[in-house]
Amino acid sequence: MLQINEDRVPSVINWASKRDKIDSPDPWSPANWKNIQLNLSAQIFIISEKTQYFGLALYFVDEISQQAHLVKIFVCGEMQGQGLGNFLLQQSLNILKDRAIKSTMLEVAQSNLIAVNVYLKNDFKTVVSVKDFYGTGRHAYRMLRLL
């Protein structure tokens, strides 16, 4: 049975760093992933079954302002198209809401229509378009959802 767990152990960070290179259109460097382990505001939600990981949602959470920033979400390529990304997003948002987080924001590439549609279906609203956010000619939407 699939479940959502919160985890920061080195094995999760190592797995995420490797899978990010495979499954993300904008992978991070290994150094960025290593820094996540030291960042106390980082909250990592893993979708897994027993000891096998299938996806990750990474938020930076500011408990004082009660805001979260979704900075990375992905599902392993072989598991994509089965609704796991949507499940991971919904469950992680529910956990954050239970922790008194009031809003979540994110940036998504305007060209990533699948992700944009998932966010819109999950009540995110486009706040602004950000020119060249992902590099020259690669624009993003900044989106917000109240929890």
CSV table of N, CA and C in Angstrom, one decimal:
chain,number,residue,atom,x,y,z
A,1,MET,N,0.8,-1.2,0.0
A,1,MET,CA,0.0,0.0,0.0
A,1,MET,C,0.9,1.2,0.0
A,2,LEU,N,0.6,2.2,-0.9
A,2,LEU,CA,1.4,3.4,-0.9
A,2,LEU,C,1.1,4.3,0.3
A,3,GLN,N,2.1,5.0,0.7
A,3,GLN,CA,1.9,5.9,1.8
A,3,GLN,C,2.9,7.1,1.6
A,4,ILE,N,2.5,8.2,2.3
A,4,ILE,CA,3.3,9.4,2.3
A,4,ILE,C,4.0,9.5,3.7
A,5,ASN,N,5.3,9.6,3.6
A,5,ASN,CA,6.1,9.7,4.8
A,5,ASN,C,7.0,11.0,4.7
A,6,GLU,N,7.3,11.5,5.8
A,6,GLU,CA,8.3,12.7,5.9
A,6,GLU,C,9.6,12.1,6.3
A,7,ASP,N,10.6,12.5,5.5
A,7,ASP,CA,11.9,11.9,5.8
A,7,ASP,C,13.1,12.8,5.3
A,8,ARG,N,14.2,12.8,6.1
A,8,ARG,CA,15.3,13.6,5.7
A,8,ARG,C,16.6,12.8,5.8
A,9,VAL,N,16.5,11.5,5.9
A,9,VAL,CA,17.7,10.7,6.1
A,9,VAL,C,18.6,10.7,4.8
A,10,PRO,N,19.9,10.5,5.0
A,10,PRO,CA,20.8,10.6,3.8
A,10,PRO,C,20.4,9.7,2.7
A,11,SER,N,19.8,8.5,2.9
A,11,SER,CA,19.5,7.7,1.8
A,11,SER,C,18.3,8.3,1.0
A,12,VAL,N,17.4,9.0,1.6
A,12,VAL,CA,16.4,9.7,0.8
A,12,VAL,C,17.0,10.8,0.0
A,13,ILE,N,17.9,11.6,0.6
A,13,ILE,CA,18.5,12.7,-0.2
A,13,ILE,C,19.3,12.1,-1.4
A,14,ASN,N,20.0,11.0,-1.1
A,14,ASN,CA,20.8,10.4,-2.2
A,14,ASN,C,19.9,9.9,-3.3
A,15,TRP,N,18.8,9.2,-2.9
A,15,TRP,CA,17.8,8.7,-3.9
A,15,TRP,C,17.2,9.9,-4.7
A,16,ALA,N,16.9,11.0,-4.0
A,16,ALA,CA,16.2,12.1,-4.6
A,16,ALA,C,17.2,12.8,-5.6
A,17,SER,N,18.4,12.9,-5.2
A,17,SER,CA,19.4,13.5,-6.1
A,17,SER,C,19.6,12.7,-7.4
A,18,LYS,N,19.6,11.4,-7.3
A,18,LYS,CA,19.8,10.6,-8.5
A,18,LYS,C,18.5,10.6,-9.4
A,19,ARG,N,17.3,10.5,-8.7
A,19,ARG,CA,16.1,10.5,-9.5
A,19,ARG,C,15.8,11.8,-10.1
A,20,ASP,N,16.2,12.9,-9.4
A,20,ASP,CA,15.9,14.2,-9.9
A,20,ASP,C,16.6,14.4,-11.3
A,21,LYS,N,17.8,13.8,-11.5
A,21,LYS,CA,18.5,13.9,-12.8
A,21,LYS,C,17.7,13.2,-13.9
A,22,ILE,N,17.0,12.1,-13.5
A,22,ILE,CA,16.3,11.3,-14.5
A,22,ILE,C,14.9,11.9,-14.7
A,23,ASP,N,14.2,12.3,-13.7
A,23,ASP,CA,12.8,12.6,-13.8
A,23,ASP,C,12.4,14.1,-13.8
A,24,SER,N,13.3,14.9,-13.5
A,24,SER,CA,13.0,16.4,-13.5
A,24,SER,C,13.4,17.1,-14.7
A,25,PRO,N,12.6,18.0,-15.2
A,25,PRO,CA,13.1,18.8,-16.4
A,25,PRO,C,14.2,19.8,-16.0
A,26,ASP,N,14.3,20.1,-14.7
A,26,ASP,CA,15.3,21.1,-14.2
A,26,ASP,C,15.9,20.5,-13.0
A,27,PRO,N,16.8,19.5,-13.2
A,27,PRO,CA,17.5,18.9,-12.0
A,27,PRO,C,18.4,19.8,-11.3
A,28,TRP,N,18.5,19.5,-10.0
A,28,TRP,CA,19.5,20.3,-9.1
A,28,TRP,C,20.8,19.6,-9.1
A,29,SER,N,21.8,20.4,-8.7
A,29,SER,CA,23.2,19.8,-8.5
A,29,SER,C,23.2,18.9,-7.3
A,30,PRO,N,24.1,18.0,-7.2
A,30,PRO,CA,24.3,17.2,-6.0
A,30,PRO,C,24.5,18.1,-4.7
A,31,ALA,N,25.3,19.2,-4.9
A,31,ALA,CA,25.5,20.2,-3.8
A,31,ALA,C,24.2,20.8,-3.3
A,32,ASN,N,23.3,21.1,-4.2
A,32,ASN,CA,22.0,21.6,-3.7
A,32,ASN,C,21.2,20.6,-2.9
A,33,TRP,N,21.3,19.3,-3.3
A,33,TRP,CA,20.6,18.3,-2.6
A,33,TRP,C,21.3,18.1,-1.2
A,34,LYS,N,22.6,18.2,-1.2
A,34,LYS,CA,23.3,18.0,0.1
A,34,LYS,C,22.9,19.1,1.1
A,35,ASN,N,22.7,20.3,0.6
A,35,ASN,CA,22.3,21.5,1.4
A,35,ASN,C,20.9,21.3,2.0
A,36,ILE,N,20.1,20.6,1.3
A,36,ILE,CA,18.7,20.3,1.8
A,36,ILE,C,18.8,19.6,3.1
A,37,GLN,N,19.7,18.7,3.3
A,37,GLN,CA,19.8,18.0,4.5
A,37,GLN,C,20.1,18.9,5.7
A,38,LEU,N,20.8,20.0,5.4
A,38,LEU,CA,21.1,21.0,6.5
A,38,LEU,C,20.1,22.1,6.7
A,39,ASN,N,19.2,22.2,5.8
A,39,ASN,CA,18.2,23.3,5.8
A,39,ASN,C,17.0,22.9,6.7
A,40,LEU,N,16.9,23.5,7.9
A,40,LEU,CA,15.8,23.1,8.8
A,40,LEU,C,14.4,23.4,8.4
A,41,SER,N,14.3,24.4,7.4
A,41,SER,CA,13.0,24.7,6.9
A,41,SER,C,12.5,23.7,5.8
A,42,ALA,N,13.4,22.9,5.4
A,42,ALA,CA,13.0,21.9,4.3
A,42,ALA,C,12.2,20.8,4.9
A,43,GLN,N,11.0,20.5,4.3
A,43,GLN,CA,10.2,19.4,4.6
A,43,GLN,C,10.0,18.5,3.4
A,44,ILE,N,10.4,17.3,3.5
A,44,ILE,CA,10.5,16.3,2.4
A,44,ILE,C,9.4,15.3,2.6
A,45,PHE,N,8.5,15.1,1.7
A,45,PHE,CA,7.5,14.1,1.7
A,45,PHE,C,7.8,13.1,0.6
A,46,ILE,N,7.8,11.8,1.0
A,46,ILE,CA,8.1,10.7,0.0
A,46,ILE,C,6.9,9.9,-0.1
A,47,ILE,N,6.6,9.5,-1.4
A,47,ILE,CA,5.6,8.5,-1.6
A,47,ILE,C,6.3,7.2,-1.8
A,48,SER,N,5.9,6.2,-1.0
A,48,SER,CA,6.7,4.9,-1.0
A,48,SER,C,5.8,3.7,-0.7
A,49,GLU,N,6.3,2.6,-0.9
A,49,GLU,CA,5.7,1.3,-0.5
A,49,GLU,C,6.8,0.5,0.1
A,50,LYS,N,6.7,0.2,1.4
A,50,LYS,CA,7.8,-0.5,2.1
A,50,LYS,C,9.1,0.3,2.0
A,51,THR,N,10.1,-0.2,1.4
A,51,THR,CA,11.4,0.5,1.3
A,51,THR,C,11.6,1.1,-0.1
A,52,GLN,N,10.6,1.0,-1.0
A,52,GLN,CA,10.8,1.5,-2.4
A,52,GLN,C,10.1,2.9,-2.5
A,53,TYR,N,10.9,3.9,-3.0
A,53,TYR,CA,10.4,5.3,-3.2
A,53,TYR,C,9.9,5.5,-4.6
A,54,PHE,N,8.8,6.3,-4.7
A,54,PHE,CA,8.3,6.5,-6.0
A,54,PHE,C,8.2,8.0,-6.4
A,55,GLY,N,8.3,8.9,-5.4
A,55,GLY,CA,8.2,10.3,-5.7
A,55,GLY,C,8.5,11.1,-4.5
A,56,LEU,N,8.6,12.4,-4.7
A,56,LEU,CA,9.1,13.3,-3.7
A,56,LEU,C,8.4,14.7,-3.8
A,57,ALA,N,8.0,15.3,-2.7
A,57,ALA,CA,7.6,16.7,-2.7
A,57,ALA,C,8.5,17.4,-1.6
A,58,LEU,N,9.1,18.5,-2.0
A,58,LEU,CA,10.0,19.2,-1.2
A,58,LEU,C,9.5,20.6,-1.0
A,59,TYR,N,9.2,21.0,0.2
A,59,TYR,CA,8.8,22.3,0.6
A,59,TYR,C,9.8,23.0,1.5
A,60,PHE,N,9.9,24.3,1.4
A,60,PHE,CA,10.5,25.2,2.4
A,60,PHE,C,9.4,25.8,3.2
A,61,VAL,N,9.4,25.6,4.5
A,61,VAL,CA,8.2,26.0,5.3
A,61,VAL,C,8.7,27.1,6.3
A,62,ASP,N,7.9,28.2,6.3
A,62,ASP,CA,8.2,29.2,7.3
A,62,ASP,C,7.0,29.2,8.3
A,63,GLU,N,7.2,28.6,9.4
A,63,GLU,CA,6.2,28.4,10.4
A,63,GLU,C,5.7,29.7,11.0
A,64,ILE,N,6.6,30.8,11.0
A,64,ILE,CA,6.2,32.0,11.6
A,64,ILE,C,5.2,32.7,10.7
A,65,SER,N,5.4,32.8,9.4
A,65,SER,CA,4.5,33.4,8.4
A,65,SER,C,3.4,32.4,8.0
A,66,GLN,N,3.6,31.1,8.4
A,66,GLN,CA,2.6,30.1,8.1
A,66,GLN,C,2.5,29.9,6.6
A,67,GLN,N,3.6,29.9,5.9
A,67,GLN,CA,3.6,29.7,4.4
A,67,GLN,C,4.6,28.6,4.1
A,68,ALA,N,4.3,27.9,3.0
A,68,ALA,CA,5.1,26.9,2.4
A,68,ALA,C,5.4,27.2,1.0
A,69,HIS,N,6.6,26.8,0.5
A,69,HIS,CA,7.0,27.0,-0.9
A,69,HIS,C,7.4,25.7,-1.4
A,70,LEU,N,6.6,25.2,-2.4
A,70,LEU,CA,6.9,23.9,-3.0
A,70,LEU,C,8.0,24.2,-4.0
A,71,VAL,N,9.1,23.6,-3.8
A,71,VAL,CA,10.3,23.9,-4.6
A,71,VAL,C,10.6,22.7,-5.6
A,72,LYS,N,10.1,21.5,-5.2
A,72,LYS,CA,10.4,20.4,-6.1
A,72,LYS,C,9.4,19.3,-5.9
A,73,ILE,N,8.9,18.8,-6.9
A,73,ILE,CA,8.0,17.6,-6.8
A,73,ILE,C,8.2,16.8,-8.1
A,74,PHE,N,8.3,15.5,-7.9
A,74,PHE,CA,8.4,14.6,-9.1
A,74,PHE,C,8.0,13.2,-8.7
A,75,VAL,N,7.7,12.4,-9.7
A,75,VAL,CA,7.3,11.0,-9.6
A,75,VAL,C,8.3,10.3,-10.5
A,76,CYS,N,8.8,9.1,-10.1
A,76,CYS,CA,9.6,8.3,-11.0
A,76,CYS,C,9.0,8.1,-12.3
A,77,GLY,N,9.8,8.2,-13.4
A,77,GLY,CA,9.2,8.1,-14.7
A,77,GLY,C,8.3,6.9,-15.0
A,78,GLU,N,8.8,5.7,-14.5
A,78,GLU,CA,8.0,4.5,-14.7
A,78,GLU,C,6.6,4.5,-14.0
A,79,MET,N,6.5,5.4,-13.0
A,79,MET,CA,5.2,5.5,-12.2
A,79,MET,C,4.4,6.7,-12.6
A,80,GLN,N,4.9,7.5,-13.6
A,80,GLN,CA,4.1,8.6,-14.0
A,80,GLN,C,2.8,8.2,-14.8
A,81,GLY,N,1.8,9.1,-14.7
A,81,GLY,CA,0.6,8.8,-15.5
A,81,GLY,C,-0.4,8.0,-14.7
A,82,GLN,N,-0.1,7.7,-13.4
A,82,GLN,CA,-1.0,6.9,-12.6
A,82,GLN,C,-1.7,7.7,-11.5
A,83,GLY,N,-1.5,9.0,-11.5
A,83,GLY,CA,-2.1,9.9,-10.5
A,83,GLY,C,-1.3,10.0,-9.2
A,84,LEU,N,-0.1,9.5,-9.2
A,84,LEU,CA,0.7,9.5,-8.0
A,84,LEU,C,1.2,11.0,-7.6
A,85,GLY,N,1.5,11.8,-8.6
A,85,GLY,CA,1.9,13.1,-8.4
A,85,GLY,C,0.8,13.9,-7.7
A,86,ASN,N,-0.4,13.7,-8.3
A,86,ASN,CA,-1.6,14.4,-7.7
A,86,ASN,C,-1.8,13.9,-6.2
A,87,PHE,N,-1.7,12.6,-6.0
A,87,PHE,CA,-1.9,12.1,-4.7
A,87,PHE,C,-0.8,12.6,-3.7
A,88,LEU,N,0.4,12.7,-4.2
A,88,LEU,CA,1.5,13.2,-3.3
A,88,LEU,C,1.3,14.7,-3.0
A,89,LEU,N,0.8,15.5,-4.0
A,89,LEU,CA,0.6,16.9,-3.8
A,89,LEU,C,-0.6,17.1,-2.8
A,90,GLN,N,-1.7,16.4,-3.0
A,90,GLN,CA,-2.8,16.5,-2.1
A,90,GLN,C,-2.5,16.1,-0.7
A,91,GLN,N,-1.8,15.0,-0.5
A,91,GLN,CA,-1.5,14.5,0.8
A,91,GLN,C,-0.5,15.4,1.5
A,92,SER,N,0.5,15.9,0.8
A,92,SER,CA,1.5,16.8,1.5
A,92,SER,C,0.8,18.1,1.9
A,93,LEU,N,-0.1,18.6,1.0
A,93,LEU,CA,-0.8,19.8,1.4
A,93,LEU,C,-1.7,19.6,2.6
A,94,ASN,N,-2.3,18.5,2.7
A,94,ASN,CA,-3.1,18.2,3.9
A,94,ASN,C,-2.3,18.1,5.1
A,95,ILE,N,-1.1,17.5,5.1
A,95,ILE,CA,-0.2,17.5,6.2
A,95,ILE,C,0.2,18.9,6.6
A,96,LEU,N,0.5,19.7,5.7
A,96,LEU,CA,0.9,21.1,6.0
A,96,LEU,C,-0.2,21.9,6.6
A,97,LYS,N,-1.4,21.7,6.0
A,97,LYS,CA,-2.6,22.4,6.6
A,97,LYS,C,-2.8,21.9,8.1
A,98,ASP,N,-2.6,20.7,8.3
A,98,ASP,CA,-2.8,20.2,9.7
A,98,ASP,C,-1.7,20.8,10.6
A,99,ARG,N,-0.7,21.3,10.1
A,99,ARG,CA,0.4,21.9,10.9
A,99,ARG,C,0.3,23.4,10.9
A,100,ALA,N,-0.9,23.9,10.6
A,100,ALA,CA,-1.3,25.3,10.6
A,100,ALA,C,-0.6,26.2,9.5
A,101,ILE,N,-0.2,25.6,8.4
A,101,ILE,CA,0.3,26.4,7.3
A,101,ILE,C,-0.9,26.9,6.6
A,102,LYS,N,-0.9,28.2,6.2
A,102,LYS,CA,-2.1,28.8,5.7
A,102,LYS,C,-2.0,28.9,4.1
A,103,SER,N,-0.8,28.9,3.5
A,103,SER,CA,-0.8,29.0,2.1
A,103,SER,C,0.5,28.3,1.6
A,104,THR,N,0.4,28.0,0.3
A,104,THR,CA,1.5,27.4,-0.4
A,104,THR,C,1.7,28.0,-1.7
A,105,MET,N,3.0,28.3,-2.1
A,105,MET,CA,3.2,28.9,-3.4
A,105,MET,C,4.2,28.0,-4.1
A,106,LEU,N,4.3,28.2,-5.4
A,106,LEU,CA,5.2,27.4,-6.3
A,106,LEU,C,5.5,28.2,-7.6
A,107,GLU,N,6.5,27.7,-8.3
A,107,GLU,CA,6.7,28.2,-9.6
A,107,GLU,C,6.7,26.9,-10.5
A,108,VAL,N,6.2,27.1,-11.7
A,108,VAL,CA,6.1,26.0,-12.7
A,108,VAL,C,6.3,26.5,-14.0
A,109,ALA,N,7.1,25.8,-14.8
A,109,ALA,CA,7.4,26.2,-16.2
A,109,ALA,C,6.1,26.3,-17.0
A,110,GLN,N,5.9,27.4,-17.7
A,110,GLN,CA,4.7,27.6,-18.5
A,110,GLN,C,4.5,26.6,-19.5
A,111,SER,N,5.6,26.0,-20.0
A,111,SER,CA,5.6,24.9,-21.0
A,111,SER,C,5.2,23.6,-20.4
A,112,ASN,N,5.2,23.4,-19.1
A,112,ASN,CA,4.8,22.1,-18.4
A,112,ASN,C,3.3,22.1,-18.2
A,113,LEU,N,2.6,21.9,-19.3
A,113,LEU,CA,1.1,21.9,-19.2
A,113,LEU,C,0.5,20.9,-18.3
A,114,ILE,N,1.1,19.7,-18.3
A,114,ILE,CA,0.6,18.7,-17.4
A,114,ILE,C,0.6,19.2,-15.9
A,115,ALA,N,1.8,19.7,-15.5
A,115,ALA,CA,1.9,20.2,-14.1
A,115,ALA,C,1.0,21.4,-13.9
A,116,VAL,N,1.0,22.3,-14.8
A,116,VAL,CA,0.1,23.5,-14.7
A,116,VAL,C,-1.3,23.0,-14.4
A,117,ASN,N,-1.8,22.1,-15.2
A,117,ASN,CA,-3.2,21.6,-15.1
A,117,ASN,C,-3.4,20.9,-13.7
A,118,VAL,N,-2.4,20.1,-13.2
A,118,VAL,CA,-2.5,19.5,-11.9
A,118,VAL,C,-2.7,20.5,-10.9
A,119,TYR,N,-1.9,21.6,-10.9
A,119,TYR,CA,-2.0,22.6,-9.9
A,119,TYR,C,-3.3,23.4,-10.0
A,120,LEU,N,-3.8,23.7,-11.2
A,120,LEU,CA,-5.1,24.3,-11.3
A,120,LEU,C,-6.2,23.5,-10.8
A,121,LYS,N,-6.2,22.2,-11.0
A,121,LYS,CA,-7.2,21.3,-10.5
A,121,LYS,C,-7.1,21.1,-9.0
A,122,ASN,N,-6.0,21.5,-8.4
A,122,ASN,CA,-5.8,21.5,-6.9
A,122,ASN,C,-5.9,22.9,-6.3
A,123,ASP,N,-6.6,23.7,-7.0
A,123,ASP,CA,-7.0,25.1,-6.5
A,123,ASP,C,-5.9,26.1,-6.4
A,124,PHE,N,-4.8,25.8,-7.1
A,124,PHE,CA,-3.7,26.9,-7.2
A,124,PHE,C,-4.2,27.9,-8.2
A,125,LYS,N,-3.9,29.2,-7.9
A,125,LYS,CA,-4.2,30.3,-8.8
A,125,LYS,C,-2.9,30.9,-9.2
A,126,THR,N,-2.9,31.3,-10.5
A,126,THR,CA,-1.7,32.0,-11.0
A,126,THR,C,-1.7,33.4,-10.5
A,127,VAL,N,-0.6,33.8,-9.9
A,127,VAL,CA,-0.4,35.1,-9.3
A,127,VAL,C,0.3,36.0,-10.3
A,128,VAL,N,1.3,35.5,-11.0
A,128,VAL,CA,2.1,36.3,-11.9
A,128,VAL,C,2.9,35.4,-12.8
A,129,SER,N,3.2,35.9,-14.0
A,129,SER,CA,4.1,35.2,-14.9
A,129,SER,C,5.6,35.8,-14.6
A,130,VAL,N,6.5,34.9,-14.6
A,130,VAL,CA,7.9,35.3,-14.3
A,130,VAL,C,8.8,35.0,-15.5
A,131,LYS,N,9.2,36.1,-16.1
A,131,LYS,CA,10.0,35.9,-17.4
A,131,LYS,C,11.4,35.3,-17.1
A,132,ASP,N,11.8,34.4,-17.9
A,132,ASP,CA,13.1,33.8,-17.8
A,132,ASP,C,13.4,33.1,-16.5
A,133,PHE,N,12.5,32.7,-15.7
A,133,PHE,CA,12.7,32.1,-14.4
A,133,PHE,C,13.6,30.8,-14.5
A,134,TYR,N,13.4,30.0,-15.5
A,134,TYR,CA,14.2,28.8,-15.7
A,134,TYR,C,15.3,29.0,-16.7
A,135,GLY,N,15.6,30.2,-17.1
A,135,GLY,CA,16.6,30.5,-18.1
A,135,GLY,C,16.0,31.3,-19.2
A,136,THR,N,16.9,31.7,-20.1
A,136,THR,CA,16.4,32.6,-21.2
A,136,THR,C,15.3,31.9,-22.0
A,137,GLY,N,14.2,32.6,-22.1
A,137,GLY,CA,13.1,32.1,-22.9
A,137,GLY,C,12.2,31.0,-22.2
A,138,ARG,N,12.6,30.7,-20.9
A,138,ARG,CA,11.9,29.6,-20.2
A,138,ARG,C,11.1,30.3,-19.0
A,139,HIS,N,9.9,30.7,-19.3
A,139,HIS,CA,9.1,31.4,-18.3
A,139,HIS,C,8.4,30.5,-17.4
A,140,ALA,N,8.0,31.1,-16.2
A,140,ALA,CA,7.2,30.3,-15.2
A,140,ALA,C,6.0,31.1,-14.8
A,141,TYR,N,5.1,30.3,-14.3
A,141,TYR,CA,4.0,30.9,-13.5
A,141,TYR,C,4.3,30.8,-12.0
A,142,ARG,N,4.0,31.8,-11.3
A,142,ARG,CA,4.1,31.7,-9.8
A,142,ARG,C,2.6,31.5,-9.4
A,143,MET,N,2.4,30.4,-8.7
A,143,MET,CA,1.0,30.1,-8.3
A,143,MET,C,0.9,30.0,-6.8
A,144,LEU,N,-0.3,30.2,-6.3
A,144,LEU,CA,-0.6,30.3,-4.9
A,144,LEU,C,-1.9,29.5,-4.5
A,145,ARG,N,-1.8,28.8,-3.4
A,145,ARG,CA,-3.0,28.2,-2.9
A,145,ARG,C,-3.2,28.5,-1.4
A,146,LEU,N,-4.4,28.9,-1.1
A,146,LEU,CA,-4.7,29.1,0.4
A,146,LEU,C,-5.1,27.7,0.9
A,147,LEU,N,-4.6,27.4,2.1
A,147,LEU,CA,-5.0,26.0,2.7
A,147,LEU,C,-6.1,26.2,3.7
